[in-house]
Every structure is written in C-alpha cells, then in structure tokens.
Tab-separated table of C-alpha atoms in Angstrom:
chain	number	residue	atom	x	y	z
A	1331	MET	CA	49.140	-12.393	65.201
A	1332	ALA	CA	48.889	-15.181	62.688
A	1333	GLY	CA	51.773	-17.466	61.885
A	1334	THR	CA	52.817	-19.000	58.596
A	1335	ASP	CA	50.839	-18.798	55.373
A	1336	ASN	CA	48.394	-21.625	54.771
A	1337	ARG	CA	49.321	-21.689	51.068
A	1338	ASN	CA	52.701	-23.102	52.027
A	1339	GLY	CA	51.018	-26.162	53.502
A	1340	LYS	CA	51.257	-24.946	57.091
A	1341	ALA	CA	48.296	-23.945	59.224
A	1342	HIS	CA	48.031	-20.446	60.670
A	1343	ARG	CA	49.070	-20.298	64.308
A	1344	LEU	CA	48.950	-17.628	66.976
A	1345	ASP	CA	52.288	-15.893	67.450
A	1346	ALA	CA	53.121	-15.273	71.101
A	1347	GLY	CA	55.616	-12.571	70.150
A	1348	ALA	CA	53.026	-10.717	68.089
A	1349	ILE	CA	50.530	-10.847	70.964
A	1350	THR	CA	53.142	-9.398	73.309
A	1351	THR	CA	53.936	-6.629	70.815
A	1352	THR	CA	50.235	-5.785	70.516
A	1353	LEU	CA	49.929	-5.649	74.297
A	1354	GLU	CA	52.985	-3.388	74.555
A	1355	ARG	CA	51.445	-0.959	72.077
A	1356	LEU	CA	48.121	-1.084	73.901
A	1357	SER	CA	49.877	-0.429	77.207
A	1358	ALA	CA	51.596	2.620	75.701
A	1359	ARG	CA	48.282	3.912	74.344
A	1360	ILE	CA	46.556	3.521	77.699
A	1361	ASP	CA	49.444	5.147	79.537
A	1362	ASP	CA	49.392	8.108	77.144
A	1363	ARG	CA	45.629	8.581	77.378
A	1364	PHE	CA	45.110	7.713	81.065
A	1365	PRO	CA	48.537	7.919	82.745
A	1366	ASN	CA	47.181	7.815	86.306
A	1367	ALA	CA	44.523	5.152	85.738
A	1368	GLY	CA	44.738	1.747	87.372
A	1369	LEU	CA	43.978	0.196	83.982
A	1370	ALA	CA	47.411	1.310	82.763
A	1371	ARG	CA	49.109	-0.615	85.586
A	1372	VAL	CA	46.976	-3.684	84.881
A	1373	CYS	CA	47.962	-3.619	81.221
A	1374	ALA	CA	51.646	-3.218	82.118
A	1375	ASP	CA	51.370	-6.306	84.332
A	1376	LEU	CA	49.599	-8.134	81.507
A	1377	VAL	CA	52.556	-7.386	79.223
A	1378	LEU	CA	54.876	-9.125	81.696
A	1379	THR	CA	52.495	-12.070	81.911
A	1380	SER	CA	52.422	-12.246	78.116
A	1381	ARG	CA	56.205	-12.615	78.021
A	1382	ASP	CA	56.024	-15.342	80.645
A	1383	THR	CA	53.265	-17.035	78.645
A	1384	ALA	CA	55.465	-17.229	75.555
A	1385	ARG	CA	58.148	-18.991	77.609
A	1386	ARG	CA	55.656	-21.329	79.265
A	1387	VAL	CA	54.100	-22.318	75.940
A	1388	ARG	CA	57.537	-23.158	74.540
A	1389	ASN	CA	58.233	-25.343	77.568
A	1390	LEU	CA	54.822	-26.990	77.231
A	1391	SER	CA	55.642	-28.244	73.741
A	1392	ARG	CA	59.047	-29.592	74.795
A	1393	PRO	CA	59.537	-33.039	76.335
A	1394	TYR	CA	60.970	-33.393	79.832
A	1395	ILE	CA	64.277	-35.065	78.974
A	1396	GLY	CA	65.131	-35.934	82.580
A	1397	LEU	CA	61.791	-37.632	83.113
A	1398	GLN	CA	62.103	-39.586	79.886
A	1399	LEU	CA	65.581	-40.753	80.917
A	1400	LEU	CA	64.119	-41.916	84.225
A	1401	ILE	CA	61.449	-43.889	82.357
A	1402	ALA	CA	64.096	-45.487	80.152
A	1403	LEU	CA	66.195	-46.433	83.198
A	1404	THR	CA	63.134	-47.925	84.906
A	1405	LEU	CA	62.336	-50.025	81.842
A	1406	ALA	CA	65.941	-51.172	81.604
A	1407	ALA	CA	65.942	-52.103	85.305
A	1408	LEU	CA	62.707	-54.053	84.822
A	1409	LEU	CA	64.119	-56.005	81.907
A	1410	CYS	CA	67.342	-56.729	83.820
A	1411	ALA	CA	65.351	-57.919	86.840
A	1412	LEU	CA	63.244	-60.241	84.689
A	1413	ALA	CA	66.344	-61.604	82.973
A	1414	TYR	CA	67.996	-62.152	86.361
A	1415	ILE	CA	64.983	-64.013	87.736
A	1416	ALA	CA	64.715	-66.105	84.596
A	1417	GLY	CA	68.389	-67.006	84.978
A	1418	LEU	CA	67.848	-68.267	88.505
A	1419	VAL	CA	65.277	-70.824	87.413
A	1420	ASP	CA	66.570	-74.245	86.417
A	1421	TRP	CA	64.248	-74.682	83.454
A	1422	ARG	CA	65.888	-77.943	82.383
A	1423	HIS	CA	65.359	-79.457	85.802
A	1424	LEU	CA	61.750	-78.331	85.856
A	1425	SER	CA	61.111	-79.889	82.463
A	1426	PHE	CA	62.143	-83.331	83.774
A	1427	HIS	CA	61.061	-83.038	87.406
A	1428	PRO	CA	58.330	-80.427	87.555
A	1429	ASP	CA	57.957	-78.890	90.997
A	1430	LEU	CA	54.588	-77.242	90.767
A	1431	VAL	CA	54.820	-75.582	94.185
A	1432	ASN	CA	58.158	-73.888	93.541
A	1433	LEU	CA	57.156	-73.073	89.988
A	1434	SER	CA	53.931	-71.404	91.099
A	1435	GLU	CA	55.766	-69.430	93.802
A	1436	GLY	CA	58.368	-68.271	91.289
A	1437	LEU	CA	55.746	-67.254	88.757
A	1438	ASP	CA	53.753	-65.441	91.429
A	1439	SER	CA	56.813	-63.435	92.516
A	1440	THR	CA	57.662	-62.661	88.913
A	1441	PHE	CA	54.102	-61.559	88.211
A	1442	ASN	CA	54.068	-59.262	91.241
A	1443	LEU	CA	57.368	-57.755	90.172
A	1444	VAL	CA	56.061	-57.120	86.658
A	1445	VAL	CA	52.862	-55.522	87.977
A	1446	LEU	CA	54.716	-53.204	90.361
A	1447	ALA	CA	57.280	-52.232	87.748
A	1448	SER	CA	54.588	-51.637	85.125
A	1449	GLY	CA	52.711	-49.407	87.572
A	1450	ALA	CA	55.871	-47.415	88.216
A	1451	VAL	CA	56.528	-47.038	84.493
A	1452	TRP	CA	52.941	-45.964	83.857
A	1453	PHE	CA	53.145	-43.429	86.690
A	1454	LEU	CA	56.325	-41.959	85.231
A	1455	MET	CA	54.953	-41.934	81.681
A	1456	THR	CA	51.873	-39.966	82.785
A	1457	ALA	CA	53.820	-37.729	85.167
A	1458	GLU	CA	54.915	-35.386	82.372
A	1459	ARG	CA	51.338	-34.776	81.253
A	1460	ARG	CA	50.187	-34.244	84.824
A	1461	LEU	CA	53.004	-31.796	85.571
A	1462	LYS	CA	52.355	-29.811	82.398
A	1463	ARG	CA	48.625	-29.795	83.070
A	1464	ARG	CA	49.113	-28.518	86.623
A	1465	ARG	CA	51.400	-25.696	85.513
A	1466	THR	CA	49.134	-24.743	82.614
A	1467	MET	CA	46.013	-24.674	84.782
A	1468	ARG	CA	47.849	-22.397	87.223
A	1469	ALA	CA	48.732	-20.054	84.339
A	1470	LEU	CA	45.142	-20.092	83.054
A	1471	PHE	CA	43.922	-19.208	86.539
A	1472	GLU	CA	46.220	-16.171	86.444
A	1473	LEU	CA	44.727	-15.101	83.095
A	1474	ARG	CA	41.226	-15.623	84.477
A	1475	SER	CA	42.104	-13.292	87.351
A	1476	PHE	CA	43.243	-10.663	84.836
A	1477	ALA	CA	39.886	-10.908	83.050
A	1478	HIS	CA	37.969	-10.286	86.263
A	1479	VAL	CA	40.240	-7.380	87.245
A	1480	ILE	CA	39.673	-5.754	83.844
A	1481	ASP	CA	35.937	-6.206	84.294
A	1482	MET	CA	36.143	-4.477	87.698
A	1483	HIS	CA	37.808	-1.456	86.075
A	1484	GLN	CA	34.946	-0.952	83.635
A	1485	LEU	CA	32.231	-1.774	86.168
A	1486	THR	CA	31.610	1.786	87.382
A	1487	LYS	CA	31.935	3.371	83.946
A	1488	ASP	CA	28.315	4.364	83.401
A	1489	PRO	CA	27.651	5.693	79.875
A	1490	THR	CA	24.511	7.581	80.940
A	1491	VAL	CA	26.553	9.856	83.227
A	1492	VAL	CA	27.853	11.831	80.240
A	1493	LEU	CA	24.312	13.157	79.787
A	1494	GLY	CA	24.606	14.979	83.093
A	1495	GLY	CA	21.749	15.519	85.416
A	1496	GLY	CA	21.182	14.045	88.822
A	1497	THR	CA	23.017	14.842	92.001
A	1498	PRO	CA	25.837	12.447	92.917
A	1499	THR	CA	26.004	11.134	96.462
A	1500	LYS	CA	29.035	11.079	98.705
A	1501	ALA	CA	29.497	7.395	97.901
A	1502	SER	CA	29.212	7.891	94.122
A	1503	PRO	CA	32.394	7.067	92.183
A	1504	GLU	CA	34.284	9.985	90.673
A	1505	ARG	CA	33.411	10.375	86.987
A	1506	ARG	CA	35.225	13.052	85.013
A	1507	MET	CA	35.560	11.431	81.596
A	1508	THR	CA	34.104	12.946	78.493
A	1509	LEU	CA	32.119	10.852	76.055
A	1510	PHE	CA	35.192	10.338	73.884
A	1511	GLU	CA	37.427	9.414	76.825
A	1512	LEU	CA	34.882	6.990	78.225
A	1513	THR	CA	34.510	5.338	74.832
A	1514	ARG	CA	38.274	4.943	74.520
A	1515	TYR	CA	38.533	3.578	78.080
A	1516	LEU	CA	35.884	0.933	77.433
A	1517	ASP	CA	37.480	0.069	74.099
A	1518	TYR	CA	40.821	-0.481	75.832
A	1519	CYS	CA	39.126	-2.836	78.295
A	1520	ALA	CA	37.588	-4.813	75.429
A	1521	GLU	CA	40.959	-5.044	73.675
A	1522	MET	CA	42.641	-6.291	76.832
A	1523	LEU	CA	39.997	-8.975	77.318
A	1524	ALA	CA	40.453	-10.115	73.719
A	1525	LEU	CA	44.215	-10.370	74.208
A	1526	VAL	CA	43.767	-12.282	77.469
A	1527	SER	CA	41.708	-14.776	75.492
A	1528	LYS	CA	44.458	-15.070	72.865
A	1529	LEU	CA	47.081	-15.686	75.541
A	1530	ALA	CA	44.948	-18.534	76.854
A	1531	ALA	CA	44.526	-19.891	73.324
A	1532	LEU	CA	48.309	-20.235	73.042
A	1533	TYR	CA	48.179	-23.071	75.570
A	1534	ALA	CA	45.512	-24.910	73.590
A	1535	GLY	CA	47.697	-24.705	70.476
A	1536	ALA	CA	50.671	-26.280	72.264
A	1537	THR	CA	48.963	-29.391	73.639
A	1538	GLN	CA	46.334	-32.010	72.918
A	1539	ASP	CA	45.313	-32.378	76.553
A	1540	ASP	CA	41.504	-32.354	76.666
A	1541	THR	CA	41.462	-30.825	80.146
A	1542	ILE	CA	43.603	-27.868	79.075
A	1543	ILE	CA	41.608	-27.347	75.884
A	1544	ALA	CA	38.348	-27.366	77.861
A	1545	ALA	CA	39.777	-24.790	80.303
A	1546	VAL	CA	40.858	-22.571	77.403
A	1547	ASN	CA	37.372	-22.797	75.901
A	1548	GLU	CA	35.918	-21.708	79.238
A	1549	MET	CA	38.296	-18.739	79.223
A	1550	GLU	CA	37.100	-17.738	75.760
A	1551	VAL	CA	33.480	-17.907	76.914
A	1552	LEU	CA	34.289	-15.809	79.989
A	1553	THR	CA	36.124	-13.069	78.076
A	1554	SER	CA	33.421	-13.011	75.398
A	1555	ASP	CA	30.691	-12.552	78.012
A	1556	LEU	CA	32.633	-9.774	79.735
A	1557	SER	CA	33.359	-8.066	76.414
A	1558	ARG	CA	29.696	-8.206	75.488
A	1559	LYS	CA	28.831	-6.050	78.501
A	1560	ILE	CA	31.477	-3.530	77.499
A	1561	TRP	CA	30.279	-3.327	73.921
A	1562	GLN	CA	26.746	-2.713	75.143
A	1563	LYS	CA	28.062	0.375	76.929
A	1564	ILE	CA	30.001	1.454	73.837
A	1565	THR	CA	26.834	1.087	71.771
A	1566	ILE	CA	24.959	3.330	74.208
A	1567	LEU	CA	27.736	5.918	73.985
A	1568	SER	CA	27.612	5.763	70.196
A	1569	GLN	CA	23.874	6.413	70.255
A	1570	LEU	CA	24.365	9.331	72.663
A	1571	ASP	CA	27.003	10.779	70.370
A	1572	GLU	CA	24.615	10.576	67.424
A	1573	ARG	CA	21.875	12.298	69.404
A	1574	MET	CA	24.199	15.096	70.483
A	1575	ALA	CA	25.357	15.557	66.897
A	1576	ALA	CA	21.743	15.700	65.694
A	1577	ARG	CA	20.947	18.436	68.227
A	1578	VAL	CA	23.831	20.515	66.985
C-alpha cells in the first residue's frame, strides 16, 4: 500500500488504489469462507466506500476553481470601487481648501467599504477549507460507523465456546464455528478494522487541516482499541489450540 520509493527523494504515501485492491481480496476471502455471514456484506459495502474514498481524497487535494474565481472577482470589484471613490474626491481642492467634515465623512465611508469587502474576501478565502472539512468529517463519521459495525459482528464470538460444556439458553446466540473458523472470522474483523484506519489516514495525507488530522488520529485510536479486543480473543484461541494439540 506504499507509494513511491524514498530513495528517489519522495516520501512513501498510502495508495488508495492498493487499499481498495486489498479490501476486494479480503471481501472475496470472507465470501468464500462465510458466504452467508453478515460480515461478508459489511466488507462488500466497505469496498464501495473505499472507492468513494479514493475519489474524495483526490477532490480534497484539488482547489475549488469556481470559488477561487469568485475570490478574484471580489478583489477586483473591491479595487475598482476604491479607485472609483478615489476618483470622486477633488484632492487638489482639498489640498488648498481643506474641508475636514467632508473629508472625514469620505474617509469613514471608504473605511467601512474596505472593512466589509475585506470580510467578504476573508469569508470566501476560508470557505474552501470549511467546505472540505465538512465533507471530510462526514466521510470520517461513515468510517467510524463501519468500525463499530465490525466490532458488533465480533462481539458475540466467544472463544471459550469451542471448549464445549454448558447448556445454552434460548436467548444464547447460535455458535457453530470450529476453532479454525472462529480464528479466521476474528482475523478478518481485525483486518477490516486495520483497513478502515488506513482509509481514514488517506484524508490526513491529503490535507494540513489540524481538525481533520486530529479526527483521523482519533479514528486510529478507536480501531486500535477495537482490534486489541479481537486479538485478545485470537490469543485465547491460540492457547486453546496448543492445549488440544498437547492432549493429542
């Protein structure tokens, strides 16, 4: 999933296409192993989101041409207005017969015009960042939802059930997986969480917005915490496998 070689003077970067390819392969593996599982449908949806993410990240790194043209037109209008106002003032007359009242009124109007125009220009110049931030935060919220859905799918996968024993209740979830199948299922969940984190990291690599970078860091913490719970279960299954092998 890395980009160009660092020896060529370019830093390694995440490749959105490579992440999508990895997710497509993972989706195929899950569908082959657990064709009727809800996790397979979640991964298929995550593949579609990955493709959308690649497009969104490309748009995030591109300037909004229409907005920049609007800023340029606003600046040009401001300069024309100032030139027009300056042309209306009889500076030669004021230099010989200063009219302080009219001069102060003219300067006050000019100052107000400059302040209002500057505020409009500043609003337009920051509008692009605000629009990109809003769209990116919405996309990160979607990825966060994926992480929680994946966590829900592994929630009832109890590694101690493979030992048998105990009588299930009517409300107990259906558990038919073998030790190997349960290990693979949990491993798929961990892989999906890791790829969700990488999709979020694509946004951080396409912008220098501190708010977006902070949100991406929070996503990485979330997926890491959720993955840690999964790997604890995988560790338990590994220990059970070793015990069963020792008995044989």
